[in-house]
Amino acid sequence: MKDLIQYLTEVDDETVLEKRLKVLLTPNEISEMVSRLKIIALLDEGVPQRDIAKQLGVGIATVTRGSRALKELKEI
């Protein structure tokens, strides 16, 4: 994990960072990450989980995982 973090954070150029992510991840993986970021942002805004699932077209279990991840982030 340390090598991955270093690889992604050693660049200051957004274009280079985007290229690095595209090298490491499939388009589907990138899409899933974007969806997870949206879930976390909406949860942080206080949007109910069922509303998020409906709005983003994802399962409630996916939103629940996002909720747990957000709780972990806030504990750091």
PDB file of N, CA and C in Angstrom:
ATOM      1  N   MET A   1       0.823  -1.186   0.000  1.00  0.00           N
ATOM      2  CA  MET A   1       0.000   0.000   0.000  1.00  0.00           C
ATOM      3  C   MET A   1       0.872   1.257   0.000  1.00  0.00           C
ATOM      4  N   LYS A   2       1.986   1.173   0.728  1.00  0.00           N
ATOM      5  CA  LYS A   2       2.885   2.323   0.804  1.00  0.00           C
ATOM      6  C   LYS A   2       3.405   2.716  -0.579  1.00  0.00           C
ATOM      7  N   ASP A   3       3.772   1.721  -1.385  1.00  0.00           N
ATOM      8  CA  ASP A   3       4.269   1.989  -2.737  1.00  0.00           C
ATOM      9  C   ASP A   3       3.190   2.636  -3.607  1.00  0.00           C
ATOM     10  N   LEU A   4       1.968   2.161  -3.466  1.00  0.00           N
ATOM     11  CA  LEU A   4       0.851   2.727  -4.227  1.00  0.00           C
ATOM     12  C   LEU A   4       0.620   4.187  -3.860  1.00  0.00           C
ATOM     13  N   ILE A   5       0.613   4.473  -2.582  1.00  0.00           N
ATOM     14  CA  ILE A   5       0.417   5.848  -2.122  1.00  0.00           C
ATOM     15  C   ILE A   5       1.526   6.746  -2.649  1.00  0.00           C
ATOM     16  N   GLN A   6       2.739   6.274  -2.566  1.00  0.00           N
ATOM     17  CA  GLN A   6       3.867   7.063  -3.071  1.00  0.00           C
ATOM     18  C   GLN A   6       3.744   7.294  -4.570  1.00  0.00           C
ATOM     19  N   TYR A   7       3.393   6.255  -5.314  1.00  0.00           N
ATOM     20  CA  TYR A   7       3.263   6.346  -6.767  1.00  0.00           C
ATOM     21  C   TYR A   7       2.220   7.403  -7.161  1.00  0.00           C
ATOM     22  N   LEU A   8       1.126   7.453  -6.418  1.00  0.00           N
ATOM     23  CA  LEU A   8       0.051   8.384  -6.755  1.00  0.00           C
ATOM     24  C   LEU A   8       0.290   9.796  -6.234  1.00  0.00           C
ATOM     25  N   THR A   9       1.007   9.925  -5.143  1.00  0.00           N
ATOM     26  CA  THR A   9       1.171  11.249  -4.540  1.00  0.00           C
ATOM     27  C   THR A   9       2.448  11.972  -4.938  1.00  0.00           C
ATOM     28  N   GLU A  10       3.320  11.304  -5.666  1.00  0.00           N
ATOM     29  CA  GLU A  10       4.572  11.962  -6.029  1.00  0.00           C
ATOM     30  C   GLU A  10       4.424  12.890  -7.234  1.00  0.00           C
ATOM     31  N   VAL A  11       3.233  12.959  -7.800  1.00  0.00           N
ATOM     32  CA  VAL A  11       3.000  13.849  -8.944  1.00  0.00           C
ATOM     33  C   VAL A  11       2.148  15.040  -8.519  1.00  0.00           C
ATOM     34  N   ASP A  12       2.435  16.187  -9.121  1.00  0.00           N
ATOM     35  CA  ASP A  12       1.661  17.390  -8.832  1.00  0.00           C
ATOM     36  C   ASP A  12       0.695  17.725  -9.966  1.00  0.00           C
ATOM     37  N   ASP A  13       0.858  17.060 -11.086  1.00  0.00           N
ATOM     38  CA  ASP A  13       0.063  17.338 -12.275  1.00  0.00           C
ATOM     39  C   ASP A  13      -1.164  16.415 -12.309  1.00  0.00           C
ATOM     40  N   GLU A  14      -2.338  17.019 -12.367  1.00  0.00           N
ATOM     41  CA  GLU A  14      -3.585  16.254 -12.363  1.00  0.00           C
ATOM     42  C   GLU A  14      -3.681  15.315 -13.575  1.00  0.00           C
ATOM     43  N   THR A  15      -3.169  15.747 -14.708  1.00  0.00           N
ATOM     44  CA  THR A  15      -3.205  14.925 -15.914  1.00  0.00           C
ATOM     45  C   THR A  15      -2.357  13.670 -15.743  1.00  0.00           C
ATOM     46  N   VAL A  16      -1.198  13.831 -15.145  1.00  0.00           N
ATOM     47  CA  VAL A  16      -0.317  12.680 -14.906  1.00  0.00           C
ATOM     48  C   VAL A  16      -0.965  11.733 -13.893  1.00  0.00           C
ATOM     49  N   LEU A  17      -1.578  12.280 -12.869  1.00  0.00           N
ATOM     50  CA  LEU A  17      -2.255  11.453 -11.871  1.00  0.00           C
ATOM     51  C   LEU A  17      -3.387  10.661 -12.525  1.00  0.00           C
ATOM     52  N   GLU A  18      -4.152  11.318 -13.379  1.00  0.00           N
ATOM     53  CA  GLU A  18      -5.236  10.627 -14.080  1.00  0.00           C
ATOM     54  C   GLU A  18      -4.685   9.477 -14.931  1.00  0.00           C
ATOM     55  N   LYS A  19      -3.597   9.709 -15.627  1.00  0.00           N
ATOM     56  CA  LYS A  19      -2.985   8.659 -16.448  1.00  0.00           C
ATOM     57  C   LYS A  19      -2.517   7.495 -15.592  1.00  0.00           C
ATOM     58  N   ARG A  20      -1.941   7.807 -14.440  1.00  0.00           N
ATOM     59  CA  ARG A  20      -1.475   6.742 -13.548  1.00  0.00           C
ATOM     60  C   ARG A  20      -2.645   5.897 -13.052  1.00  0.00           C
ATOM     61  N   LEU A  21      -3.749   6.555 -12.711  1.00  0.00           N
ATOM     62  CA  LEU A  21      -4.923   5.809 -12.263  1.00  0.00           C
ATOM     63  C   LEU A  21      -5.469   4.932 -13.384  1.00  0.00           C
ATOM     64  N   LYS A  22      -5.460   5.448 -14.611  1.00  0.00           N
ATOM     65  CA  LYS A  22      -5.957   4.665 -15.743  1.00  0.00           C
ATOM     66  C   LYS A  22      -5.059   3.479 -16.056  1.00  0.00           C
ATOM     67  N   VAL A  23      -3.780   3.592 -15.733  1.00  0.00           N
ATOM     68  CA  VAL A  23      -2.862   2.467 -15.914  1.00  0.00           C
ATOM     69  C   VAL A  23      -3.154   1.375 -14.887  1.00  0.00           C
ATOM     70  N   LEU A  24      -3.489   1.783 -13.680  1.00  0.00           N
ATOM     71  CA  LEU A  24      -3.683   0.836 -12.583  1.00  0.00           C
ATOM     72  C   LEU A  24      -5.084   0.221 -12.537  1.00  0.00           C
ATOM     73  N   LEU A  25      -6.088   0.963 -12.987  1.00  0.00           N
ATOM     74  CA  LEU A  25      -7.477   0.548 -12.812  1.00  0.00           C
ATOM     75  C   LEU A  25      -8.191   0.381 -14.144  1.00  0.00           C
ATOM     76  N   THR A  26      -9.147  -0.531 -14.172  1.00  0.00           N
ATOM     77  CA  THR A  26      -9.991  -0.687 -15.346  1.00  0.00           C
ATOM     78  C   THR A  26     -11.030   0.442 -15.345  1.00  0.00           C
ATOM     79  N   PRO A  27     -11.643   0.714 -16.490  1.00  0.00           N
ATOM     80  CA  PRO A  27     -12.710   1.723 -16.511  1.00  0.00           C
ATOM     81  C   PRO A  27     -13.827   1.418 -15.507  1.00  0.00           C
ATOM     82  N   ASN A  28     -14.155   0.149 -15.347  1.00  0.00           N
ATOM     83  CA  ASN A  28     -15.192  -0.232 -14.389  1.00  0.00           C
ATOM     84  C   ASN A  28     -14.761   0.069 -12.952  1.00  0.00           C
ATOM     85  N   GLU A  29     -13.509  -0.198 -12.626  1.00  0.00           N
ATOM     86  CA  GLU A  29     -13.003   0.093 -11.279  1.00  0.00           C
ATOM     87  C   GLU A  29     -13.016   1.595 -11.011  1.00  0.00           C
ATOM     88  N   ILE A  30     -12.672   2.382 -12.010  1.00  0.00           N
ATOM     89  CA  ILE A  30     -12.710   3.842 -11.852  1.00  0.00           C
ATOM     90  C   ILE A  30     -14.140   4.296 -11.619  1.00  0.00           C
ATOM     91  N   SER A  31     -15.065   3.756 -12.387  1.00  0.00           N
ATOM     92  CA  SER A  31     -16.478   4.101 -12.230  1.00  0.00           C
ATOM     93  C   SER A  31     -16.983   3.750 -10.833  1.00  0.00           C
ATOM     94  N   GLU A  32     -16.586   2.594 -10.333  1.00  0.00           N
ATOM     95  CA  GLU A  32     -16.983   2.184  -8.986  1.00  0.00           C
ATOM     96  C   GLU A  32     -16.407   3.122  -7.929  1.00  0.00           C
ATOM     97  N   MET A  33     -15.168   3.554  -8.113  1.00  0.00           N
ATOM     98  CA  MET A  33     -14.559   4.480  -7.155  1.00  0.00           C
ATOM     99  C   MET A  33     -15.290   5.820  -7.152  1.00  0.00           C
ATOM    100  N   VAL A  34     -15.646   6.298  -8.336  1.00  0.00           N
ATOM    101  CA  VAL A  34     -16.386   7.556  -8.441  1.00  0.00           C
ATOM    102  C   VAL A  34     -17.733   7.428  -7.734  1.00  0.00           C
ATOM    103  N   SER A  35     -18.390   6.299  -7.938  1.00  0.00           N
ATOM    104  CA  SER A  35     -19.675   6.048  -7.276  1.00  0.00           C
ATOM    105  C   SER A  35     -19.515   6.023  -5.760  1.00  0.00           C
ATOM    106  N   ARG A  36     -18.474   5.387  -5.279  1.00  0.00           N
ATOM    107  CA  ARG A  36     -18.228   5.332  -3.829  1.00  0.00           C
ATOM    108  C   ARG A  36     -17.962   6.722  -3.251  1.00  0.00           C
ATOM    109  N   LEU A  37     -17.235   7.541  -4.001  1.00  0.00           N
ATOM    110  CA  LEU A  37     -16.987   8.909  -3.543  1.00  0.00           C
ATOM    111  C   LEU A  37     -18.284   9.702  -3.458  1.00  0.00           C
ATOM    112  N   LYS A  38     -19.178   9.513  -4.429  1.00  0.00           N
ATOM    113  CA  LYS A  38     -20.481  10.181  -4.399  1.00  0.00           C
ATOM    114  C   LYS A  38     -21.294   9.722  -3.197  1.00  0.00           C
ATOM    115  N   ILE A  39     -21.266   8.412  -2.942  1.00  0.00           N
ATOM    116  CA  ILE A  39     -21.994   7.857  -1.795  1.00  0.00           C
ATOM    117  C   ILE A  39     -21.491   8.491  -0.506  1.00  0.00           C
ATOM    118  N   ILE A  40     -20.187   8.529  -0.333  1.00  0.00           N
ATOM    119  CA  ILE A  40     -19.614   9.096   0.891  1.00  0.00           C
ATOM    120  C   ILE A  40     -19.965  10.573   1.027  1.00  0.00           C
ATOM    121  N   ALA A  41     -19.906  11.324  -0.075  1.00  0.00           N
ATOM    122  CA  ALA A  41     -20.242  12.747  -0.031  1.00  0.00           C
ATOM    123  C   ALA A  41     -21.703  12.951   0.363  1.00  0.00           C
ATOM    124  N   LEU A  42     -22.603  12.163  -0.222  1.00  0.00           N
ATOM    125  CA  LEU A  42     -24.029  12.301   0.099  1.00  0.00           C
ATOM    126  C   LEU A  42     -24.321  11.896   1.538  1.00  0.00           C
ATOM    127  N   LEU A  43     -23.676  10.835   2.002  1.00  0.00           N
ATOM    128  CA  LEU A  43     -23.834  10.430   3.401  1.00  0.00           C
ATOM    129  C   LEU A  43     -23.351  11.531   4.334  1.00  0.00           C
ATOM    130  N   ASP A  44     -22.237  12.128   3.984  1.00  0.00           N
ATOM    131  CA  ASP A  44     -21.667  13.203   4.800  1.00  0.00           C
ATOM    132  C   ASP A  44     -22.597  14.412   4.848  1.00  0.00           C
ATOM    133  N   GLU A  45     -23.393  14.596   3.791  1.00  0.00           N
ATOM    134  CA  GLU A  45     -24.370  15.687   3.750  1.00  0.00           C
ATOM    135  C   GLU A  45     -25.648  15.343   4.507  1.00  0.00           C
ATOM    136  N   GLY A  46     -25.758  14.089   4.958  1.00  0.00           N
ATOM    137  CA  GLY A  46     -26.924  13.679   5.731  1.00  0.00           C
ATOM    138  C   GLY A  46     -28.066  13.104   4.900  1.00  0.00           C
ATOM    139  N   VAL A  47     -27.820  12.807   3.642  1.00  0.00           N
ATOM    140  CA  VAL A  47     -28.848  12.222   2.788  1.00  0.00           C
ATOM    141  C   VAL A  47     -29.113  10.788   3.259  1.00  0.00           C
ATOM    142  N   PRO A  48     -30.378  10.405   3.420  1.00  0.00           N
ATOM    143  CA  PRO A  48     -30.700   9.042   3.864  1.00  0.00           C
ATOM    144  C   PRO A  48     -30.181   7.984   2.886  1.00  0.00           C
ATOM    145  N   GLN A  49     -29.801   6.845   3.452  1.00  0.00           N
ATOM    146  CA  GLN A  49     -29.203   5.775   2.650  1.00  0.00           C
ATOM    147  C   GLN A  49     -30.113   5.309   1.522  1.00  0.00           C
ATOM    148  N   ARG A  50     -31.396   5.149   1.790  1.00  0.00           N
ATOM    149  CA  ARG A  50     -32.324   4.689   0.746  1.00  0.00           C
ATOM    150  C   ARG A  50     -32.424   5.696  -0.397  1.00  0.00           C
ATOM    151  N   ASP A  51     -32.387   6.975  -0.065  1.00  0.00           N
ATOM    152  CA  ASP A  51     -32.426   8.011  -1.096  1.00  0.00           C
ATOM    153  C   ASP A  51     -31.166   7.966  -1.965  1.00  0.00           C
ATOM    154  N   ILE A  52     -30.032   7.722  -1.330  1.00  0.00           N
ATOM    155  CA  ILE A  52     -28.768   7.625  -2.074  1.00  0.00           C
ATOM    156  C   ILE A  52     -28.814   6.439  -3.023  1.00  0.00           C
ATOM    157  N   ALA A  53     -29.273   5.290  -2.526  1.00  0.00           N
ATOM    158  CA  ALA A  53     -29.351   4.089  -3.350  1.00  0.00           C
ATOM    159  C   ALA A  53     -30.230   4.352  -4.574  1.00  0.00           C
ATOM    160  N   LYS A  54     -31.349   4.986  -4.357  1.00  0.00           N
ATOM    161  CA  LYS A  54     -32.272   5.273  -5.461  1.00  0.00           C
ATOM    162  C   LYS A  54     -31.669   6.288  -6.430  1.00  0.00           C
ATOM    163  N   GLN A  55     -31.096   7.355  -5.881  1.00  0.00           N
ATOM    164  CA  GLN A  55     -30.527   8.425  -6.701  1.00  0.00           C
ATOM    165  C   GLN A  55     -29.384   7.930  -7.586  1.00  0.00           C
ATOM    166  N   LEU A  56     -28.525   7.084  -7.021  1.00  0.00           N
ATOM    167  CA  LEU A  56     -27.344   6.624  -7.759  1.00  0.00           C
ATOM    168  C   LEU A  56     -27.547   5.280  -8.457  1.00  0.00           C
ATOM    169  N   GLY A  57     -28.676   4.645  -8.204  1.00  0.00           N
ATOM    170  CA  GLY A  57     -28.934   3.357  -8.837  1.00  0.00           C
ATOM    171  C   GLY A  57     -28.037   2.245  -8.336  1.00  0.00           C
ATOM    172  N   VAL A  58     -27.739   2.287  -7.034  1.00  0.00           N
ATOM    173  CA  VAL A  58     -26.908   1.246  -6.424  1.00  0.00           C
ATOM    174  C   VAL A  58     -27.719   0.541  -5.344  1.00  0.00           C
ATOM    175  N   GLY A  59     -27.229  -0.607  -4.919  1.00  0.00           N
ATOM    176  CA  GLY A  59     -27.913  -1.363  -3.882  1.00  0.00           C
ATOM    177  C   GLY A  59     -27.718  -0.733  -2.509  1.00  0.00           C
ATOM    178  N   ILE A  60     -28.649  -0.995  -1.637  1.00  0.00           N
ATOM    179  CA  ILE A  60     -28.575  -0.466  -0.273  1.00  0.00           C
ATOM    180  C   ILE A  60     -27.338  -1.004   0.449  1.00  0.00           C
ATOM    181  N   ALA A  61     -26.925  -2.225   0.121  1.00  0.00           N
ATOM    182  CA  ALA A  61     -25.723  -2.793   0.749  1.00  0.00           C
ATOM    183  C   ALA A  61     -24.482  -1.987   0.367  1.00  0.00           C
ATOM    184  N   THR A  62     -24.454  -1.495  -0.857  1.00  0.00           N
ATOM    185  CA  THR A  62     -23.332  -0.661  -1.305  1.00  0.00           C
ATOM    186  C   THR A  62     -23.280   0.634  -0.511  1.00  0.00           C
ATOM    187  N   VAL A  63     -24.438   1.215  -0.277  1.00  0.00           N
ATOM    188  CA  VAL A  63     -24.504   2.462   0.491  1.00  0.00           C
ATOM    189  C   VAL A  63     -24.137   2.195   1.951  1.00  0.00           C
ATOM    190  N   THR A  64     -24.569   1.079   2.476  1.00  0.00           N
ATOM    191  CA  THR A  64     -24.237   0.720   3.857  1.00  0.00           C
ATOM    192  C   THR A  64     -22.732   0.556   4.019  1.00  0.00           C
ATOM    193  N   ARG A  65     -22.076  -0.067   3.020  1.00  0.00           N
ATOM    194  CA  ARG A  65     -20.605  -0.179   3.065  1.00  0.00           C
ATOM    195  C   ARG A  65     -19.978   1.210   3.077  1.00  0.00           C
ATOM    196  N   GLY A  66     -20.541   2.120   2.278  1.00  0.00           N
ATOM    197  CA  GLY A  66     -20.046   3.494   2.260  1.00  0.00           C
ATOM    198  C   GLY A  66     -20.216   4.162   3.610  1.00  0.00           C
ATOM    199  N   SER A  67     -21.328   3.874   4.263  1.00  0.00           N
ATOM    200  CA  SER A  67     -21.588   4.442   5.591  1.00  0.00           C
ATOM    201  C   SER A  67     -20.553   3.957   6.601  1.00  0.00           C
ATOM    202  N   ARG A  68     -20.238   2.673   6.539  1.00  0.00           N
ATOM    203  CA  ARG A  68     -19.211   2.132   7.446  1.00  0.00           C
ATOM    204  C   ARG A  68     -17.845   2.755   7.147  1.00  0.00           C
ATOM    205  N   ALA A  69     -17.547   2.919   5.862  1.00  0.00           N
ATOM    206  CA  ALA A  69     -16.265   3.523   5.482  1.00  0.00           C
ATOM    207  C   ALA A  69     -16.178   4.957   5.975  1.00  0.00           C
ATOM    208  N   LEU A  70     -17.269   5.701   5.866  1.00  0.00           N
ATOM    209  CA  LEU A  70     -17.287   7.082   6.327  1.00  0.00           C
ATOM    210  C   LEU A  70     -17.057   7.154   7.835  1.00  0.00           C
ATOM    211  N   LYS A  71     -17.671   6.241   8.577  1.00  0.00           N
ATOM    212  CA  LYS A  71     -17.462   6.198  10.031  1.00  0.00           C
ATOM    213  C   LYS A  71     -15.992   5.942  10.354  1.00  0.00           C
ATOM    214  N   GLU A  72     -15.368   5.039   9.603  1.00  0.00           N
ATOM    215  CA  GLU A  72     -13.942   4.759   9.822  1.00  0.00           C
ATOM    216  C   GLU A  72     -13.099   5.977   9.519  1.00  0.00           C
ATOM    217  N   LEU A  73     -13.430   6.696   8.444  1.00  0.00           N
ATOM    218  CA  LEU A  73     -12.684   7.903   8.088  1.00  0.00           C
ATOM    219  C   LEU A  73     -12.773   8.957   9.184  1.00  0.00           C
ATOM    220  N   LYS A  74     -13.936   9.068   9.778  1.00  0.00           N
ATOM    221  CA  LYS A  74     -14.142  10.086  10.819  1.00  0.00           C
ATOM    222  C   LYS A  74     -13.433   9.721  12.117  1.00  0.00           C
ATOM    223  N   GLU A  75     -13.097   8.437  12.288  1.00  0.00           N
ATOM    224  CA  GLU A  75     -12.395   7.990  13.487  1.00  0.00           C
ATOM    225  C   GLU A  75     -10.902   8.240  13.412  1.00  0.00           C
ATOM    226  N   ILE A  76     -10.401   8.568  12.229  1.00  0.00           N
ATOM    227  CA  ILE A  76      -8.961   8.765  12.047  1.00  0.00           C
ATOM    228  C   ILE A  76      -8.534  10.079  12.667  1.00  0.00           C
TER     229      ILE A  76
END
